[in-house]
Amino acid sequence: MTQENVLEALKNVTYPGFTKDIVTFGFVKDVLVNGTTVGLTIDITSSADEVKAQLRDEATSELKKLGFEQIQINVTAPAAPKQMSNSVSGKNIAPHVKNFVMVSSGKGGVGKSTTSVNLAIAMAMQGKKVGLLDADIYGPNIPRMMGVNGQKPEIQGNKVQPLKAYGVEIMSMGSLMEDGQSLIWRGSMIMKAIEQFLRDILWSELDVLVIDMPPGTGDAQLTLAQSVPVTAGITVTTPQEVSLDDSRRSLDMFQKLHIPTAGIIENMSGFICPSCDAESDIFGMGTTVPVAKEYDTEVIARIPIEPAIRIGGDTGMPVTYHMPDSETAKRYQSAASNLLAFIDKVNAEGGADNSAVQPTTPPGVSACSTGAGAASAPAKAAPKAEGESCGTGCGCH
Ligand SMILES: Nc1ncnc2c1ncn2[C@@H]1O[C@H](COP(=O)(O)OP(=O)(O)OP(=O)(O)O)[C@@H](O)[C@H]1O
Ligand SMILES: [Mg+2]
């Protein structure tokens, strides 16, 4: 057996998340063959342990198939960056924001935007510097819910000043477009828009940027995770089983994107009757607890169906700010405290790290030519015309 046989065999080992193999990438070095003994180095740019382990296992199995008995594989990778501050490892295109919180759901209409608004306001009321980014470019609702619809942000050079309400800085595609206008988004445009929201908006030095996502697990979620280290993910769900199935997808996405899961918000959980204050069960209550357990997380709030919440959203007068003594406002405040404690814990343990979701390639090798998603990318679910997005966030279009 020769060096060429070894390299040929290792062409069957693809780099996780890409279609290119480790030989083509130029990662395989120092191959030494001596009878049935082989030694080599795999020199990679990702420090993620799972990438290392997967490459070692697959390479070993390919070399065994060739007939080698002694296999010595040395995987070299940069040491995992550790930081004990609010900051981060991996890529961060908005370094002045200390923590990013992704509010997500598998299903539309379950209350992500309502949750994002009320959590952001609750954290601001608790003294934090908070921003709210409406990353739902298909259906931006945040301006109305925050009472800033119709207001146009100030442009400074090629940057945009966020709007402000209830102590929260706000940006939304809805504030940049004319009322009622709709845009048709291609995958690559979604990525650009999300990146610009992070790079070109003049956010202050924020403690937390809450990001209201479009429903599902698609390009917007992946781009966000590749652009900034997301400190905490929150999944919003309603209690019905059909909604829970979708929320599992959202929780699974957090795991794949290495986003620490802060918890589930069970929304529309029971009904508080405005005339009698009694709470009754409509969609079911408490059904999310087993799902939270499955994903080793917790339910951080149960928010009832309450007409005041819907009215607050429609009129731009969020319940957390305008009815601070209501049961619902108290639950949002408690969820916000929970979230802040979780963020502190993540940071105390070294901070969020998105280096494992980067399309890592050595200099001169294009990730885009591989065609597949980034490492650990979730199944793509965003509606997308054929051939319009590579889904990698690599900017290849
Ligand atoms: N707990 C609640 N009680 C009463 N109404 C609610 C509650 N939560 C949300 N709503 C209302 O339900 C509607 C949908 O909520 P929201 O827009 O927050 O959902 P979403 O998940 O962001 O939807 P989309 O997926 O379309 O972005 C809104 O009119 C909102 O005011
Ligand atoms: Mg929404």
PDB file of N, CA, C and O in Angstrom, residues 180-212:
ATOM      1  N   GLY A 180     -47.230  48.395   4.070  1.00  0.00           N
ATOM      2  CA  GLY A 180     -47.945  47.460   3.209  1.00  0.00           C
ATOM      3  C   GLY A 180     -47.105  46.901   2.071  1.00  0.00           C
ATOM      4  O   GLY A 180     -47.530  45.987   1.363  1.00  0.00           O
ATOM      5  N   GLN A 181     -45.898  47.427   1.890  1.00  0.00           N
ATOM      6  CA  GLN A 181     -45.032  46.942   0.815  1.00  0.00           C
ATOM      7  C   GLN A 181     -44.523  45.545   1.177  1.00  0.00           C
ATOM      8  O   GLN A 181     -44.301  45.239   2.335  1.00  0.00           O
ATOM      9  N   SER A 182     -44.379  44.689   0.155  1.00  0.00           N
ATOM     10  CA  SER A 182     -43.785  43.396   0.477  1.00  0.00           C
ATOM     11  C   SER A 182     -42.609  43.152  -0.458  1.00  0.00           C
ATOM     12  O   SER A 182     -42.570  43.660  -1.568  1.00  0.00           O
ATOM     13  N   LEU A 183     -41.647  42.429   0.019  1.00  0.00           N
ATOM     14  CA  LEU A 183     -40.483  42.117  -0.798  1.00  0.00           C
ATOM     15  C   LEU A 183     -40.436  40.612  -0.973  1.00  0.00           C
ATOM     16  O   LEU A 183     -40.885  39.867  -0.117  1.00  0.00           O
ATOM     17  N   ILE A 184     -39.896  40.204  -2.100  1.00  0.00           N
ATOM     18  CA  ILE A 184     -39.713  38.762  -2.282  1.00  0.00           C
ATOM     19  C   ILE A 184     -38.258  38.472  -1.961  1.00  0.00           C
ATOM     20  O   ILE A 184     -37.353  39.058  -2.545  1.00  0.00           O
ATOM     21  N   TRP A 185     -38.079  37.611  -0.980  1.00  0.00           N
ATOM     22  CA  TRP A 185     -36.720  37.374  -0.480  1.00  0.00           C
ATOM     23  C   TRP A 185     -36.160  36.086  -1.046  1.00  0.00           C
ATOM     24  O   TRP A 185     -36.791  35.038  -0.956  1.00  0.00           O
ATOM     25  N   ARG A 186     -34.950  36.175  -1.578  1.00  0.00           N
ATOM     26  CA  ARG A 186     -34.232  34.967  -1.943  1.00  0.00           C
ATOM     27  C   ARG A 186     -33.327  34.611  -0.764  1.00  0.00           C
ATOM     28  O   ARG A 186     -32.997  35.456   0.047  1.00  0.00           O
ATOM     29  N   GLY A 187     -32.911  33.348  -0.715  1.00  0.00           N
ATOM     30  CA  GLY A 187     -32.082  32.896   0.407  1.00  0.00           C
ATOM     31  C   GLY A 187     -30.894  33.807   0.642  1.00  0.00           C
ATOM     32  O   GLY A 187     -30.604  34.219   1.774  1.00  0.00           O
ATOM     33  N   SER A 188     -30.179  34.166  -0.429  1.00  0.00           N
ATOM     34  CA  SER A 188     -28.962  34.964  -0.262  1.00  0.00           C
ATOM     35  C   SER A 188     -29.297  36.359   0.249  1.00  0.00           C
ATOM     36  O   SER A 188     -28.519  36.974   0.973  1.00  0.00           O
ATOM     37  N   MET A 189     -30.482  36.863  -0.126  1.00  0.00           N
ATOM     38  CA  MET A 189     -30.877  38.199   0.338  1.00  0.00           C
ATOM     39  C   MET A 189     -31.207  38.169   1.831  1.00  0.00           C
ATOM     40  O   MET A 189     -30.947  39.122   2.558  1.00  0.00           O
ATOM     41  N   ILE A 190     -31.795  37.074   2.273  1.00  0.00           N
ATOM     42  CA  ILE A 190     -32.112  36.942   3.703  1.00  0.00           C
ATOM     43  C   ILE A 190     -30.819  37.041   4.500  1.00  0.00           C
ATOM     44  O   ILE A 190     -30.723  37.761   5.494  1.00  0.00           O
ATOM     45  N   MET A 191     -29.806  36.318   4.021  1.00  0.00           N
ATOM     46  CA  MET A 191     -28.520  36.343   4.732  1.00  0.00           C
ATOM     47  C   MET A 191     -27.959  37.750   4.785  1.00  0.00           C
ATOM     48  O   MET A 191     -27.480  38.203   5.828  1.00  0.00           O
ATOM     49  N   LYS A 192     -27.998  38.449   3.659  1.00  0.00           N
ATOM     50  CA  LYS A 192     -27.468  39.825   3.598  1.00  0.00           C
ATOM     51  C   LYS A 192     -28.241  40.724   4.569  1.00  0.00           C
ATOM     52  O   LYS A 192     -27.648  41.523   5.282  1.00  0.00           O
ATOM     53  N   ALA A 193     -29.574  40.590   4.558  1.00  0.00           N
ATOM     54  CA  ALA A 193     -30.401  41.466   5.402  1.00  0.00           C
ATOM     55  C   ALA A 193     -30.058  41.247   6.873  1.00  0.00           C
ATOM     56  O   ALA A 193     -29.868  42.198   7.623  1.00  0.00           O
ATOM     57  N   ILE A 194     -29.953  39.996   7.275  1.00  0.00           N
ATOM     58  CA  ILE A 194     -29.646  39.705   8.687  1.00  0.00           C
ATOM     59  C   ILE A 194     -28.269  40.273   9.044  1.00  0.00           C
ATOM     60  O   ILE A 194     -28.089  40.899  10.095  1.00  0.00           O
ATOM     61  N   GLU A 195     -27.321  40.069   8.156  1.00  0.00           N
ATOM     62  CA  GLU A 195     -25.972  40.580   8.437  1.00  0.00           C
ATOM     63  C   GLU A 195     -25.985  42.100   8.572  1.00  0.00           C
ATOM     64  O   GLU A 195     -25.340  42.663   9.443  1.00  0.00           O
ATOM     65  N   GLN A 196     -26.740  42.762   7.676  1.00  0.00           N
ATOM     66  CA  GLN A 196     -26.773  44.227   7.731  1.00  0.00           C
ATOM     67  C   GLN A 196     -27.430  44.733   9.009  1.00  0.00           C
ATOM     68  O   GLN A 196     -27.012  45.736   9.569  1.00  0.00           O
ATOM     69  N   PHE A 197     -28.458  44.012   9.447  1.00  0.00           N
ATOM     70  CA  PHE A 197     -29.117  44.396  10.698  1.00  0.00           C
ATOM     71  C   PHE A 197     -28.118  44.375  11.857  1.00  0.00           C
ATOM     72  O   PHE A 197     -28.230  45.115  12.821  1.00  0.00           O
ATOM     73  N   LEU A 198     -27.168  43.485  11.790  1.00  0.00           N
ATOM     74  CA  LEU A 198     -26.205  43.370  12.880  1.00  0.00           C
ATOM     75  C   LEU A 198     -25.052  44.348  12.695  1.00  0.00           C
ATOM     76  O   LEU A 198     -24.546  44.922  13.644  1.00  0.00           O
ATOM     77  N   ARG A 199     -24.649  44.557  11.451  1.00  0.00           N
ATOM     78  CA  ARG A 199     -23.450  45.347  11.168  1.00  0.00           C
ATOM     79  C   ARG A 199     -23.739  46.836  10.998  1.00  0.00           C
ATOM     80  O   ARG A 199     -22.976  47.676  11.427  1.00  0.00           O
ATOM     81  N   ASP A 200     -24.859  47.153  10.332  1.00  0.00           N
ATOM     82  CA  ASP A 200     -25.084  48.538   9.891  1.00  0.00           C
ATOM     83  C   ASP A 200     -26.094  49.312  10.721  1.00  0.00           C
ATOM     84  O   ASP A 200     -26.483  50.410  10.373  1.00  0.00           O
ATOM     85  N   ILE A 201     -26.579  48.719  11.801  1.00  0.00           N
ATOM     86  CA  ILE A 201     -27.469  49.461  12.687  1.00  0.00           C
ATOM     87  C   ILE A 201     -26.619  49.976  13.853  1.00  0.00           C
ATOM     88  O   ILE A 201     -25.788  49.240  14.388  1.00  0.00           O
ATOM     89  N   LEU A 202     -26.842  51.231  14.209  1.00  0.00           N
ATOM     90  CA  LEU A 202     -26.017  51.846  15.261  1.00  0.00           C
ATOM     91  C   LEU A 202     -26.556  51.472  16.643  1.00  0.00           C
ATOM     92  O   LEU A 202     -27.003  52.321  17.418  1.00  0.00           O
ATOM     93  N   TRP A 203     -26.541  50.194  16.954  1.00  0.00           N
ATOM     94  CA  TRP A 203     -26.954  49.735  18.298  1.00  0.00           C
ATOM     95  C   TRP A 203     -26.005  50.320  19.329  1.00  0.00           C
ATOM     96  O   TRP A 203     -24.807  50.449  19.067  1.00  0.00           O
ATOM     97  N   SER A 204     -26.499  50.662  20.502  1.00  0.00           N
ATOM     98  CA  SER A 204     -25.587  51.081  21.580  1.00  0.00           C
ATOM     99  C   SER A 204     -24.833  49.860  22.082  1.00  0.00           C
ATOM    100  O   SER A 204     -25.031  48.751  21.589  1.00  0.00           O
ATOM    101  N   GLU A 205     -24.048  50.096  23.127  1.00  0.00           N
ATOM    102  CA  GLU A 205     -23.395  48.962  23.799  1.00  0.00           C
ATOM    103  C   GLU A 205     -24.489  48.223  24.562  1.00  0.00           C
ATOM    104  O   GLU A 205     -24.810  48.577  25.699  1.00  0.00           O
ATOM    105  N   LEU A 206     -25.093  47.242  23.945  1.00  0.00           N
ATOM    106  CA  LEU A 206     -26.263  46.592  24.549  1.00  0.00           C
ATOM    107  C   LEU A 206     -25.860  45.433  25.451  1.00  0.00           C
ATOM    108  O   LEU A 206     -24.929  44.692  25.136  1.00  0.00           O
ATOM    109  N   ASP A 207     -26.589  45.276  26.544  1.00  0.00           N
ATOM    110  CA  ASP A 207     -26.411  44.055  27.346  1.00  0.00           C
ATOM    111  C   ASP A 207     -27.024  42.871  26.609  1.00  0.00           C
ATOM    112  O   ASP A 207     -26.472  41.780  26.596  1.00  0.00           O
ATOM    113  N   VAL A 208     -28.194  43.119  26.026  1.00  0.00           N
ATOM    114  CA  VAL A 208     -28.911  42.030  25.357  1.00  0.00           C
ATOM    115  C   VAL A 208     -29.581  42.543  24.086  1.00  0.00           C
ATOM    116  O   VAL A 208     -30.231  43.594  24.103  1.00  0.00           O
ATOM    117  N   LEU A 209     -29.421  41.813  23.004  1.00  0.00           N
ATOM    118  CA  LEU A 209     -30.216  42.071  21.795  1.00  0.00           C
ATOM    119  C   LEU A 209     -31.167  40.888  21.617  1.00  0.00           C
ATOM    120  O   LEU A 209     -30.726  39.749  21.423  1.00  0.00           O
ATOM    121  N   VAL A 210     -32.461  41.170  21.743  1.00  0.00           N
ATOM    122  CA  VAL A 210     -33.471  40.119  21.562  1.00  0.00           C
ATOM    123  C   VAL A 210     -33.805  40.065  20.068  1.00  0.00           C
ATOM    124  O   VAL A 210     -34.079  41.095  19.455  1.00  0.00           O
ATOM    125  N   ILE A 211     -33.771  38.875  19.510  1.00  0.00           N
ATOM    126  CA  ILE A 211     -33.995  38.768  18.064  1.00  0.00           C
ATOM    127  C   ILE A 211     -35.238  37.924  17.795  1.00  0.00           C
ATOM    128  O   ILE A 211     -35.285  36.738  18.114  1.00  0.00           O
ATOM    129  N   ASP A 212     -36.234  38.590  17.226  1.00  0.00           N
ATOM    130  CA  ASP A 212     -37.512  37.935  16.892  1.00  0.00           C
ATOM    131  C   ASP A 212     -37.358  37.307  15.507  1.00  0.00           C
ATOM    132  O   ASP A 212     -37.204  38.001  14.517  1.00  0.00           O
TER     133      ASP A 212
END
